[in-house]
């Protein structure tokens, strides 16, 4: 019950915050200049026979046989002196010509776009007008490049000073632009966290949500009217708009799949495959100049509807016990689904006037993303912290507490790696080392002196061989090592140098003596242990030689009396 109210509270807070941002951005009453922008409401549509019929803008028209639609109005607006007075209007998938009292003053036709462009896209145009335009007939001729079954819309033109209009467009589009940039920034952050911090199920979700956020943020920028007025060529914006619209729902589908029963995943994969095919086929048909993105848009709308229905149905059929987050995900997705369906209906009916064709979808997606953003980041960092703790404890388990060297467990793990990847470790030198007379030092000088002796030997071995591999303490006075890029002769030379430097006592009066043996691992060796046996034999052979030398030394110092010799 607490989890349910927590989800509802998060949803309400997110909705309130979003509405607050929208309200703060409305109009930006600091200086809008809207009173200096006017509209002409008396428009007529002239037929091929010269008959004029009053029409209400926005007006829907089709590409029937490239029919030219001629809209006209008498300008009543009065430009202010020393202003750059312009007519502003938005056309989609249409070419046009502008006349003032029968004289052409602007055009955007087939010759003005690249040959690769099948459609002019969405053109936001500012047409300069003379200061004495009041009372003159303003005529706009438009013709669609799409087929007769696809409708285009002519928005209501606005008239005013260029700087004032652009300032108003900027302020009106600023909340949307900020949100779009935030989406891109959050998306890049999530992708970075998902791919570079940890590789878990949460990080995969972060990657999908991050990719979705980046694509949606870029799509929102292509819907920004101010940017469309700034860009001279609308075709790249048009391409990005349709490509991103077909692509951004796909990562969201992968993200939501994890919150449903596993038996539903095959349906998600099927719908994702359909979405990918729709995206690829539309790109091929468009760039092959066979069909326009706008003509294939109903197919994309159909894919979006299928995605929405699939997500809602599978979430409803998933038990809360199987996925405790299911309720929160369902509540957060409802605004997305409702927003998409409202935009879809509004796109074909134009019941609600909106600045963007995906206005309500964007509201729902903002709510959805911000609900999941914090949870995803918290899960990833929790996993990352757990991974660091696990790594720390693993290091502690592989470290010898007295000397700081790697221990027997670490030696076994390293040996297993070499045994399993012999092709990568072609030259492995093994050594075994043992402290001489450690028991006598412990008995005569105490265990503190023995510990110091062990640490002294460990430091010398690490300093001599640490750059060539790893030194391990595998027992009380026993050491071993796995070295690379070092021959037996070089290792023995280092040992001789080490012996010379160690012929001095420790701080507690114990002499430092130890024996060491080396053996190179060969191809005939089945594993590391066989080379270690040879190194161990070499070490004990050295111990035996030292004992013989010490015995000979004692004999030379204590010769037998003459009577004993006889």
Tab-separated table of C-alpha atoms in Angstrom, residues 345-519:
chain	number	residue	atom	x	y	z
A	345	UNK	CA	-6.520	12.137	-33.027
A	346	UNK	CA	-5.677	15.835	-33.108
A	347	UNK	CA	-3.253	15.354	-36.013
A	348	UNK	CA	-6.021	14.106	-38.290
A	349	UNK	CA	-8.854	16.268	-36.917
A	350	UNK	CA	-7.111	19.526	-35.845
A	351	UNK	CA	-9.599	19.940	-33.007
A	352	UNK	CA	-7.096	21.463	-30.570
A	353	UNK	CA	-4.724	24.228	-31.706
A	354	UNK	CA	-1.182	23.354	-30.527
A	355	UNK	CA	2.310	24.630	-31.343
A	356	UNK	CA	3.579	21.079	-31.903
A	357	UNK	CA	1.989	17.990	-33.427
A	358	UNK	CA	3.272	15.992	-30.439
A	359	UNK	CA	2.482	18.498	-27.684
A	360	UNK	CA	0.577	16.119	-25.392
A	361	UNK	CA	3.007	13.266	-26.058
A	362	UNK	CA	5.854	15.484	-24.931
A	363	UNK	CA	4.037	16.290	-21.686
A	364	UNK	CA	3.499	12.583	-20.990
A	365	UNK	CA	7.082	11.670	-21.863
A	366	UNK	CA	8.464	14.391	-19.579
A	367	UNK	CA	6.415	13.006	-16.673
A	368	UNK	CA	7.439	9.435	-17.488
A	369	UNK	CA	11.161	10.185	-17.821
A	370	UNK	CA	11.504	12.239	-14.662
A	371	UNK	CA	9.693	9.565	-12.640
A	372	UNK	CA	12.188	6.915	-13.761
A	373	UNK	CA	15.315	9.064	-13.958
A	374	UNK	CA	16.113	9.192	-10.249
A	375	UNK	CA	15.225	5.548	-9.657
A	376	UNK	CA	17.482	4.360	-12.470
A	377	UNK	CA	20.449	6.451	-11.290
A	378	UNK	CA	19.932	5.323	-7.668
A	379	UNK	CA	19.798	1.648	-8.705
A	380	UNK	CA	22.969	1.937	-10.774
A	381	UNK	CA	24.969	3.666	-8.066
A	382	UNK	CA	23.712	1.168	-5.505
A	383	UNK	CA	24.930	-1.630	-7.769
A	384	UNK	CA	28.193	0.220	-8.356
A	385	UNK	CA	28.764	0.638	-4.619
A	386	UNK	CA	27.981	-3.035	-4.027
A	387	UNK	CA	30.458	-3.926	-6.774
A	388	UNK	CA	33.176	-1.809	-5.165
A	389	UNK	CA	32.514	-3.433	-1.789
A	390	UNK	CA	32.623	-6.877	-3.374
A	391	UNK	CA	35.899	-5.971	-5.105
A	392	UNK	CA	37.325	-4.710	-1.798
A	393	UNK	CA	36.413	-7.901	0.035
A	394	UNK	CA	37.793	-9.957	-2.838
A	395	UNK	CA	41.079	-8.081	-2.621
A	396	UNK	CA	41.110	-8.623	1.132
A	397	UNK	CA	40.564	-12.358	0.558
A	398	UNK	CA	43.491	-12.438	-1.895
A	399	UNK	CA	45.926	-10.434	0.275
A	400	UNK	CA	48.280	-11.627	3.002
A	401	UNK	CA	47.629	-9.424	6.023
A	402	UNK	CA	51.220	-9.540	7.360
A	403	UNK	CA	53.257	-8.808	4.234
A	404	UNK	CA	50.736	-7.265	1.837
A	405	UNK	CA	51.662	-9.864	-0.796
A	406	UNK	CA	49.068	-11.934	-2.615
A	407	UNK	CA	48.141	-15.117	-0.729
A	408	UNK	CA	47.610	-18.780	-1.579
A	409	UNK	CA	44.052	-18.177	-2.863
A	410	UNK	CA	45.343	-15.514	-5.272
A	411	UNK	CA	48.123	-17.885	-6.403
A	412	UNK	CA	45.569	-20.597	-7.171
A	413	UNK	CA	43.382	-18.140	-9.107
A	414	UNK	CA	46.370	-16.912	-11.151
A	415	UNK	CA	47.485	-20.493	-11.827
A	416	UNK	CA	43.998	-21.356	-13.088
A	417	UNK	CA	44.052	-18.392	-15.461
A	418	UNK	CA	47.423	-19.479	-16.892
A	419	UNK	CA	46.305	-23.108	-17.164
A	420	UNK	CA	43.133	-22.118	-19.025
A	421	UNK	CA	44.876	-19.682	-21.400
A	422	UNK	CA	48.199	-21.304	-22.166
A	423	UNK	CA	48.354	-19.623	-25.588
A	424	UNK	CA	48.555	-16.185	-23.939
A	425	UNK	CA	51.240	-17.167	-21.413
A	426	UNK	CA	54.077	-18.630	-23.476
A	427	UNK	CA	56.929	-17.699	-21.098
A	428	UNK	CA	56.114	-18.199	-17.412
A	429	UNK	CA	58.915	-18.428	-14.872
A	430	UNK	CA	58.038	-19.977	-11.497
A	431	UNK	CA	60.008	-19.685	-8.296
A	432	UNK	CA	59.785	-21.086	-4.784
A	433	UNK	CA	61.479	-19.411	-1.817
A	434	UNK	CA	61.777	-20.419	1.819
A	435	UNK	CA	63.243	-18.620	4.855
A	436	UNK	CA	66.074	-20.516	6.472
A	437	UNK	CA	65.891	-21.225	10.216
A	438	UNK	CA	62.704	-19.262	10.854
A	439	UNK	CA	61.805	-21.627	13.713
A	440	UNK	CA	65.134	-20.934	15.441
A	441	UNK	CA	64.552	-17.173	15.129
A	442	UNK	CA	61.084	-17.503	16.639
A	443	UNK	CA	62.409	-19.648	19.498
A	444	UNK	CA	65.439	-17.515	20.326
A	445	UNK	CA	64.262	-13.966	19.504
A	446	UNK	CA	60.485	-14.235	19.650
A	447	UNK	CA	57.683	-14.223	17.092
A	448	UNK	CA	57.960	-10.457	16.577
A	449	UNK	CA	61.465	-10.962	15.207
A	450	UNK	CA	60.178	-13.814	13.050
A	451	UNK	CA	57.396	-11.615	11.640
A	452	UNK	CA	59.912	-8.882	10.881
A	453	UNK	CA	62.095	-11.407	9.105
A	454	UNK	CA	59.146	-12.590	6.995
A	455	UNK	CA	58.269	-8.998	6.038
A	456	UNK	CA	61.904	-8.260	5.192
A	457	UNK	CA	62.104	-11.215	2.806
A	458	UNK	CA	58.705	-10.311	1.316
A	459	UNK	CA	59.871	-6.750	0.624
A	460	UNK	CA	63.067	-7.964	-1.033
A	461	UNK	CA	61.230	-10.443	-3.261
A	462	UNK	CA	58.638	-7.834	-4.221
A	463	UNK	CA	61.330	-5.266	-5.029
A	464	UNK	CA	63.350	-7.727	-7.102
A	465	UNK	CA	60.573	-9.511	-9.003
A	466	UNK	CA	57.429	-7.385	-8.605
A	467	UNK	CA	57.908	-5.637	-11.949
A	468	UNK	CA	57.994	-8.990	-13.778
A	469	UNK	CA	54.924	-10.566	-12.215
A	470	UNK	CA	53.352	-11.375	-8.855
A	471	UNK	CA	54.952	-12.621	-5.643
A	472	UNK	CA	52.827	-14.731	-3.276
A	473	UNK	CA	53.163	-15.795	0.358
A	474	UNK	CA	51.606	-19.260	0.454
A	475	UNK	CA	52.624	-20.339	3.984
A	476	UNK	CA	54.408	-19.275	7.153
A	477	UNK	CA	57.906	-19.006	5.630
A	478	UNK	CA	57.058	-20.066	2.065
A	479	UNK	CA	56.917	-17.754	-0.956
A	480	UNK	CA	56.313	-18.351	-4.629
A	481	UNK	CA	56.029	-16.272	-7.767
A	482	UNK	CA	54.741	-16.282	-11.350
A	483	UNK	CA	56.963	-14.102	-13.541
A	484	UNK	CA	56.908	-13.100	-17.211
A	485	UNK	CA	59.537	-11.865	-19.697
A	486	UNK	CA	62.377	-13.052	-17.478
A	487	UNK	CA	64.817	-15.923	-18.050
A	488	UNK	CA	66.187	-18.263	-15.380
A	489	UNK	CA	69.662	-16.724	-15.716
A	490	UNK	CA	68.297	-13.198	-15.252
A	491	UNK	CA	66.239	-14.290	-12.258
A	492	UNK	CA	69.271	-15.969	-10.648
A	493	UNK	CA	71.342	-12.803	-11.201
A	494	UNK	CA	68.673	-10.777	-9.430
A	495	UNK	CA	68.697	-13.327	-6.603
A	496	UNK	CA	72.487	-13.007	-6.189
A	497	UNK	CA	72.150	-9.239	-6.024
A	498	UNK	CA	69.364	-9.631	-3.487
A	499	UNK	CA	71.497	-11.965	-1.343
A	500	UNK	CA	74.284	-9.387	-1.243
A	501	UNK	CA	71.925	-6.617	-0.131
A	502	UNK	CA	70.314	-8.797	2.549
A	503	UNK	CA	73.462	-9.838	4.396
A	504	UNK	CA	72.660	-7.631	7.311
A	505	UNK	CA	70.546	-8.233	10.379
A	506	UNK	CA	67.032	-7.031	11.020
A	507	UNK	CA	66.326	-4.427	13.670
A	508	UNK	CA	65.746	-7.227	16.181
A	509	UNK	CA	69.046	-8.998	15.500
A	510	UNK	CA	67.882	-11.815	13.216
A	511	UNK	CA	70.097	-12.653	10.234
A	512	UNK	CA	68.273	-12.757	6.908
A	513	UNK	CA	68.820	-16.051	5.079
A	514	UNK	CA	66.536	-17.711	2.559
A	515	UNK	CA	66.732	-20.175	-0.329
A	516	UNK	CA	65.135	-19.817	-3.764
A	517	UNK	CA	64.705	-22.042	-6.805
A	518	UNK	CA	63.551	-21.274	-10.374
A	519	UNK	CA	61.962	-23.259	-13.196
